Amino acid sequence: MAVSWQPSVLTNGRTGPAKQVNNNFVTSVDLTRRQKFHPVSIAGTKRAFAETDAEGGAAQFSRQNDTEIRASKIVECSDEHVEEVQPYRPGSTPSVTQHPLLSLRHPSYDLPKQLVENFAGLGVHVIYPWQSSCLMRSGVLSQAKNLVYTAPTGGGKSLVADVVLLKKVLQNPAKKALLVLPYVALVQEKTKWLRRLVEGLRREECSEGPGMNAQKSRSPEITVVSFYGGSKSKATWSDCDVAVCTIEKANMLVNSAIEEGTIGDLGIVVCDELHMLDDEHRGYIFELMLTKLMCLQLGIQVVGMSATLANPEVLADWLRAKFFVAKYRPIPIHEHLVYENTIYPSANSKEFLKTASQLTSSDPTQRPSQPTRIIEKSLYQELSNPLTNAVVALAAETAEQGYGALVFCNSRASSQAIACLIAKTLHHIPASAEVTERRIDVLASLQALPGGFEPCLSDTVPSGVGFHHAGLTIEERDIIAEAYDNGTLKVIVATCSLAAGINLPARRVILNSARMGRDMVGPAMLRQMRGRAGRKGKDEIGETFLCCQKIELEPVAELLEAELPAVMSCLTPEKRGIKRAILETISTRMISTYEGLQEYAQNSLLWHTAPNHKMVLDMLDAAIVSLLKDKLIEVTEYDTYAPTALGNAIVASGLTPEDGLFVHADLRQALSSFVMDSEMHLFYLFTPIPHQTQSFATTSEVAWPTFRSLLEQLDDPSLRALRLIGINPALVNQLANSGLDNLPERTEDELRTARIYRRVYSTFALRDICNETPINTISLKYNLPRGTIQNLAQTCHGFAAGMIKFCQRMATPISHCAPDQSRNHDESTIGPDAQLIGAGTPARPTITNSEASGFSMLAAVLEHMQSRLYAGARADLLEMAQVTFVKGRMARLLYENGFKSVRALSEADAKKDILPIMMGISGWKLKQIQRDVNRSAAEEGDAEAGDLYEMRKRKLEEKLLRKAEIMVRSAAVIYEREVLRTADFEE
Ligand SMILES: Nc1ncnc2c1ncn2[C@@H]1O[C@H](COP(=O)(O)OP(=O)(O)OP(=O)(O)O)[C@@H](O)[C@H]1O
């Protein structure tokens, strides 16, 4: 269904007679004026049966048109079971007069006035008692004592870390801070927050200390920089005071600081979401990084926090930290179980378990606890399933009352379907003129996205509903999240990724079953989702509704009862092993002796959680032997361990040893026979190894018929390149005909072959991205969501940078320092009696000169390709693609319209020259607007459709003009910089 901007003719007796106003255009403003609409608190507010009866109840509604259905009413059961909801009362928090330490101005905190004012400006006037107690734990603020703490979601953990981190940076001007977060969205959000917090703050004067010279040349203001894969920021470690990073970037920064000898500049490392240590894919890098810091013993303060840590004491023991557990949640949450259209209270999981077992029990003496509210059954076909009916009714009720609801679904498809249903039920609810305008803006922003947008959003956004999942592009997700955050949208239906990745609070969190895909979510994820309910500053209470089917009652109850799993090391042999860890420490020259490596192992979480230490030492020995065998490390003439050029390149590029070896084989092959007359070989080298892209081209997602037709369309040189890489078109043809999904992956060789085929499949998509094919077209071609394609492009950015580093390192000869000359941190352990596994192993022949120069050439070629990858454009457009908003297709269109250089663009008139080109690109959007308007005019007999079209067209123009002006300004800046650079060069 397409968007209909005028909120269709009323069908509900409450707001106006159905279809009686034909030919009279009714705007949402008119509706808002007519309607008596008083938002009240939802929970604990009874709605009389009489009201429902007067309107005939849901059962009596008949369908008026396809766009509208009515959400079922939710009615109270009886007076005695009405849930008493105690809203948050600010008075219940102790005052500063009673507890002076609740003010950040208190001398014990010794914080600059400006920082305290900045906190107040962001809504923090008084801190919570637990925050104060945690900060006042001895040594936390003053003597760099490490700290591990937990508090419920929304409990205010970040404030404690912010205070400790900023105090460290402000009072130790030579020191830097690392703040590590697991998701890019969180990194971006936190960077913005910290930048606001440090406004107007200056580092204290200081004349001594390492790194001071570098610091002095910089401004005394605090610089906060974010680092994450795919970020286009050119900032470096030395430019910043606070680096906000993803886990991988943080580990790479620490590695290079150790290697360069600047690790002493690091004063504090804050790790948010510390429970991620448990995550086999990414979390184990947390452990590598923290183990190095523990081992270095340089007094770097480590602060770790999480809402879901079952064993904080173990982690505190490992990190030699104080630990603090807070249970405080400023906004109380009221939890409910919803089953068969009935809402039961479940104040805690025990009560839920009781309710659940009573509901499923065949024992008549087991009477279920009394429900509080009943959701009326629906006669609409779409709402016949009680689970869907409940979810839709609860979400619609929240939105109707003017609050925000977050609905979690188990899949992308179901989140879209549920969003459409909720939108249909909210279709008749008028929004204010201002909100309507804002929703128009949201749609215009979506329509202006170069990567296109999910058309289904046109159906939901006008009713104040959005959806959010990884199939959408980042830009779509950002627009939806922002619109929800500022109240333009009232409901977001999301997959679980939203709970972990973005900080969006809601009055109500509604779980449409507790599954992610087919599996039950884990207890930690469940907490994250439910913890989104009721945020300080936004809501007075929070409510969660876990809606489930009968067959799910028991597993859901078990899930709620389940203890959070203890956070364990991922360095065990069944998970990631210890090989990468050992290679990193040797490659960064942090450790070069066996004793040093043993000490490293003793500083790992693995050591603290392993059932016996001998097992860890055996693992260490096995890892050393394996690294020697793979020629990633070698034994030097001084009987120490040193990295080979390959080991060094692997660590510098952020790869695992296994991926590094895979990539190395490909690169060596490229060096020996590179297919120069096609770009396919280069694109392949830039394509991330399949498991890195996770969702793109995993085994099951290679569509062999598509693969075959892609091969058929290739020119000879490209096909030659692929054959050289290892692709056999006959095998692809065979797989396409057989309908089989997978290549066998039983042996090492089979694994490698399967990886190559999957990687080449992704290469085709990457080639399309670089050749300016619109993301929509690529998405259709591979039958994959646009978000997945975009994710591939982004992963490629990080991977490409890694490949370039890899080649550069392979081109740099490695020298082995004698023990007394090295910058090792373990010098003291090197002695004549030092035990050395693998001693006597012949050293790997050093890399030959011709190989080194080959890698150097490859690095240069890859660097050129990297710019194309960033720009998403062909080589002839690279210059233009430096300009803000000028990427891929836009660069091509400008070029074709005569703007062939940055200079030409800088001299353009945004309105006269650029806007028409942009409107040309947006032609399909105008057509879509016209279609929508025509359709609603036909349906509603709307005489003023022409005005509506003009209004939406004007909006689009305004938006595009703003973009065009930014483009011209950006081109002028780039051109000026270029002129200055040339002038410098000529002088
Ligand atoms: N003392 C305080 N006074 C007022 N608002 C506060 C206070 N402490 C924190 N907040 C606000 O409460 C909200 C939640 O805080 P925060 O993000 O730190 O929670 P959290 O414990 O880190 O939650 P999560 O586990 O979800 O990340 C934020 O908007 C924050 O600004």
PDB file of N, CA and C and ligand atoms in Angstrom, residues 122-128 130-131 151-159 193 272-273 305-307 330 503 528 531-532 535-536, ligand 1:
ATOM      1  N   LEU A 122      23.131  18.413  30.816  1.00  0.00           N
ATOM      2  CA  LEU A 122      22.643  17.176  30.177  1.00  0.00           C
ATOM      3  C   LEU A 122      21.652  16.440  31.082  1.00  0.00           C
ATOM      4  N   GLY A 123      21.197  17.123  32.114  1.00  0.00           N
ATOM      5  CA  GLY A 123      20.122  16.558  32.946  1.00  0.00           C
ATOM      6  C   GLY A 123      20.592  15.872  34.215  1.00  0.00           C
ATOM      7  N   VAL A 124      21.906  15.877  34.477  1.00  0.00           N
ATOM      8  CA  VAL A 124      22.380  15.215  35.699  1.00  0.00           C
ATOM      9  C   VAL A 124      22.698  16.282  36.750  1.00  0.00           C
ATOM     10  N   HIS A 125      21.732  16.530  37.628  1.00  0.00           N
ATOM     11  CA  HIS A 125      21.926  17.546  38.676  1.00  0.00           C
ATOM     12  C   HIS A 125      22.388  16.896  39.964  1.00  0.00           C
ATOM     13  N   VAL A 126      21.833  15.730  40.216  1.00  0.00           N
ATOM     14  CA  VAL A 126      22.152  14.999  41.451  1.00  0.00           C
ATOM     15  C   VAL A 126      22.507  13.587  41.042  1.00  0.00           C
ATOM     16  N   ILE A 127      23.539  13.023  41.651  1.00  0.00           N
ATOM     17  CA  ILE A 127      23.830  11.639  41.246  1.00  0.00           C
ATOM     18  C   ILE A 127      23.121  10.659  42.179  1.00  0.00           C
ATOM     19  N   TYR A 128      22.978   9.446  41.738  1.00  0.00           N
ATOM     20  CA  TYR A 128      22.292   8.445  42.547  1.00  0.00           C
ATOM     21  C   TYR A 128      23.231   7.982  43.663  1.00  0.00           C
ATOM     22  N   TRP A 130      24.080   5.081  44.589  1.00  0.00           N
ATOM     23  CA  TRP A 130      25.029   4.019  44.215  1.00  0.00           C
ATOM     24  C   TRP A 130      26.172   4.587  43.374  1.00  0.00           C
ATOM     25  N   GLN A 131      25.842   5.593  42.550  1.00  0.00           N
ATOM     26  CA  GLN A 131      26.900   6.192  41.716  1.00  0.00           C
ATOM     27  C   GLN A 131      27.941   6.844  42.617  1.00  0.00           C
ATOM     28  N   ALA A 151      25.180  -2.690  37.135  1.00  0.00           N
ATOM     29  CA  ALA A 151      23.928  -2.064  37.573  1.00  0.00           C
ATOM     30  C   ALA A 151      22.909  -2.399  36.493  1.00  0.00           C
ATOM     31  N   PRO A 152      21.618  -2.388  36.817  1.00  0.00           N
ATOM     32  CA  PRO A 152      20.629  -2.759  35.804  1.00  0.00           C
ATOM     33  C   PRO A 152      20.659  -1.793  34.604  1.00  0.00           C
ATOM     34  N   THR A 153      20.089  -2.222  33.497  1.00  0.00           N
ATOM     35  CA  THR A 153      20.021  -1.340  32.320  1.00  0.00           C
ATOM     36  C   THR A 153      19.294  -0.052  32.711  1.00  0.00           C
ATOM     37  N   GLY A 154      19.831   1.050  32.250  1.00  0.00           N
ATOM     38  CA  GLY A 154      19.233   2.343  32.581  1.00  0.00           C
ATOM     39  C   GLY A 154      19.572   2.787  33.989  1.00  0.00           C
ATOM     40  N   GLY A 155      20.426   2.044  34.685  1.00  0.00           N
ATOM     41  CA  GLY A 155      20.755   2.377  36.078  1.00  0.00           C
ATOM     42  C   GLY A 155      21.761   3.515  36.208  1.00  0.00           C
ATOM     43  N   GLY A 156      22.318   3.972  35.109  1.00  0.00           N
ATOM     44  CA  GLY A 156      23.237   5.116  35.167  1.00  0.00           C
ATOM     45  C   GLY A 156      24.701   4.718  35.278  1.00  0.00           C
ATOM     46  N   LYS A 157      25.070   3.608  34.662  1.00  0.00           N
ATOM     47  CA  LYS A 157      26.466   3.150  34.756  1.00  0.00           C
ATOM     48  C   LYS A 157      27.432   4.104  34.062  1.00  0.00           C
ATOM     49  N   SER A 158      26.994   4.621  32.906  1.00  0.00           N
ATOM     50  CA  SER A 158      27.935   5.418  32.110  1.00  0.00           C
ATOM     51  C   SER A 158      28.467   6.609  32.884  1.00  0.00           C
ATOM     52  N   LEU A 159      27.627   7.206  33.738  1.00  0.00           N
ATOM     53  CA  LEU A 159      28.067   8.410  34.446  1.00  0.00           C
ATOM     54  C   LEU A 159      29.311   8.143  35.285  1.00  0.00           C
ATOM     55  N   TRP A 193      27.985  12.348  22.894  1.00  0.00           N
ATOM     56  CA  TRP A 193      27.716  12.642  24.307  1.00  0.00           C
ATOM     57  C   TRP A 193      28.959  13.221  24.971  1.00  0.00           C
ATOM     58  N   ASP A 272      32.796  -0.779  28.145  1.00  0.00           N
ATOM     59  CA  ASP A 272      31.357  -0.897  28.389  1.00  0.00           C
ATOM     60  C   ASP A 272      30.918  -2.270  27.876  1.00  0.00           C
ATOM     61  N   GLU A 273      29.823  -2.749  28.394  1.00  0.00           N
ATOM     62  CA  GLU A 273      29.297  -4.063  27.995  1.00  0.00           C
ATOM     63  C   GLU A 273      30.376  -5.139  28.144  1.00  0.00           C
ATOM     64  N   MET A 305      32.271  -2.315  32.892  1.00  0.00           N
ATOM     65  CA  MET A 305      30.894  -2.279  33.420  1.00  0.00           C
ATOM     66  C   MET A 305      29.964  -3.110  32.533  1.00  0.00           C
ATOM     67  N   SER A 306      28.863  -3.502  33.112  1.00  0.00           N
ATOM     68  CA  SER A 306      27.859  -4.261  32.361  1.00  0.00           C
ATOM     69  C   SER A 306      26.588  -4.357  33.194  1.00  0.00           C
ATOM     70  N   ALA A 307      25.476  -4.582  32.494  1.00  0.00           N
ATOM     71  CA  ALA A 307      24.221  -4.797  33.219  1.00  0.00           C
ATOM     72  C   ALA A 307      24.004  -6.284  33.442  1.00  0.00           C
ATOM     73  N   PRO A 330      16.392   3.670  38.498  1.00  0.00           N
ATOM     74  CA  PRO A 330      15.677   4.900  38.859  1.00  0.00           C
ATOM     75  C   PRO A 330      14.205   4.864  38.471  1.00  0.00           C
ATOM     76  N   ASN A 503      20.509   2.916  21.945  1.00  0.00           N
ATOM     77  CA  ASN A 503      19.978   3.272  23.235  1.00  0.00           C
ATOM     78  C   ASN A 503      18.621   3.947  23.082  1.00  0.00           C
ATOM     79  N   GLN A 528      18.492  -7.133  28.223  1.00  0.00           N
ATOM     80  CA  GLN A 528      18.751  -5.926  27.430  1.00  0.00           C
ATOM     81  C   GLN A 528      17.444  -5.405  26.844  1.00  0.00           C
ATOM     82  N   GLY A 531      15.154  -4.120  29.515  1.00  0.00           N
ATOM     83  CA  GLY A 531      15.754  -2.947  30.158  1.00  0.00           C
ATOM     84  C   GLY A 531      15.529  -1.660  29.404  1.00  0.00           C
ATOM     85  N   ARG A 532      15.021  -1.767  28.172  1.00  0.00           N
ATOM     86  CA  ARG A 532      14.745  -0.527  27.412  1.00  0.00           C
ATOM     87  C   ARG A 532      13.513   0.182  27.958  1.00  0.00           C
ATOM     88  N   ARG A 535      12.920   5.013  30.803  1.00  0.00           N
ATOM     89  CA  ARG A 535      14.222   5.657  30.938  1.00  0.00           C
ATOM     90  C   ARG A 535      14.097   6.956  31.706  1.00  0.00           C
ATOM     91  N   LYS A 536      15.115   7.195  32.534  1.00  0.00           N
ATOM     92  CA  LYS A 536      15.145   8.421  33.335  1.00  0.00           C
ATOM     93  C   LYS A 536      15.095   9.623  32.402  1.00  0.00           C
TER      94      LYS A 536
HETATM   95  N1  LIG B   1      22.280  10.797  38.336  1.00  0.00           N
HETATM   96  C1  LIG B   1      21.539  10.916  37.264  1.00  0.00           C
HETATM   97  N2  LIG B   1      20.586  11.861  37.171  1.00  0.00           N
HETATM   98  C2  LIG B   1      19.829  11.991  36.083  1.00  0.00           C
HETATM   99  N3  LIG B   1      19.932  11.230  34.990  1.00  0.00           N
HETATM  100  C3  LIG B   1      20.876  10.274  35.024  1.00  0.00           C
HETATM  101  C4  LIG B   1      21.728  10.058  36.137  1.00  0.00           C
HETATM  102  N4  LIG B   1      22.555   9.035  35.846  1.00  0.00           N
HETATM  103  C5  LIG B   1      22.240   8.621  34.597  1.00  0.00           C
HETATM  104  N5  LIG B   1      21.227   9.357  34.121  1.00  0.00           N
HETATM  105  C6  LIG B   1      20.570   9.229  32.815  1.00  0.00           C
HETATM  106  O1  LIG B   1      19.919   7.979  32.775  1.00  0.00           O
HETATM  107  C7  LIG B   1      19.932   7.460  31.458  1.00  0.00           C
HETATM  108  C8  LIG B   1      20.481   6.049  31.495  1.00  0.00           C
HETATM  109  O2  LIG B   1      21.807   6.080  31.953  1.00  0.00           O
HETATM  110  P1  LIG B   1      22.955   5.165  31.347  1.00  0.00           P
HETATM  111  O3  LIG B   1      22.913   5.173  29.869  1.00  0.00           O
HETATM  112  O4  LIG B   1      24.210   5.522  32.020  1.00  0.00           O
HETATM  113  O5  LIG B   1      22.462   3.777  31.854  1.00  0.00           O
HETATM  114  P2  LIG B   1      23.237   2.434  31.763  1.00  0.00           P
HETATM  115  O6  LIG B   1      23.240   1.864  33.120  1.00  0.00           O
HETATM  116  O7  LIG B   1      24.571   2.614  31.111  1.00  0.00           O
HETATM  117  O8  LIG B   1      22.253   1.608  30.834  1.00  0.00           O
HETATM  118  P3  LIG B   1      22.585   0.487  29.731  1.00  0.00           P
HETATM  119  O9  LIG B   1      22.934  -0.759  30.485  1.00  0.00           O
HETATM  120  O10 LIG B   1      21.298   0.358  29.026  1.00  0.00           O
HETATM  121  O11 LIG B   1      23.683   0.997  28.876  1.00  0.00           O
HETATM  122  C9  LIG B   1      20.791   8.396  30.640  1.00  0.00           C
HETATM  123  O12 LIG B   1      19.935   9.244  29.913  1.00  0.00           O
HETATM  124  C10 LIG B   1      21.565   9.170  31.672  1.00  0.00           C
HETATM  125  O13 LIG B   1      21.894  10.462  31.229  1.00  0.00           O
END
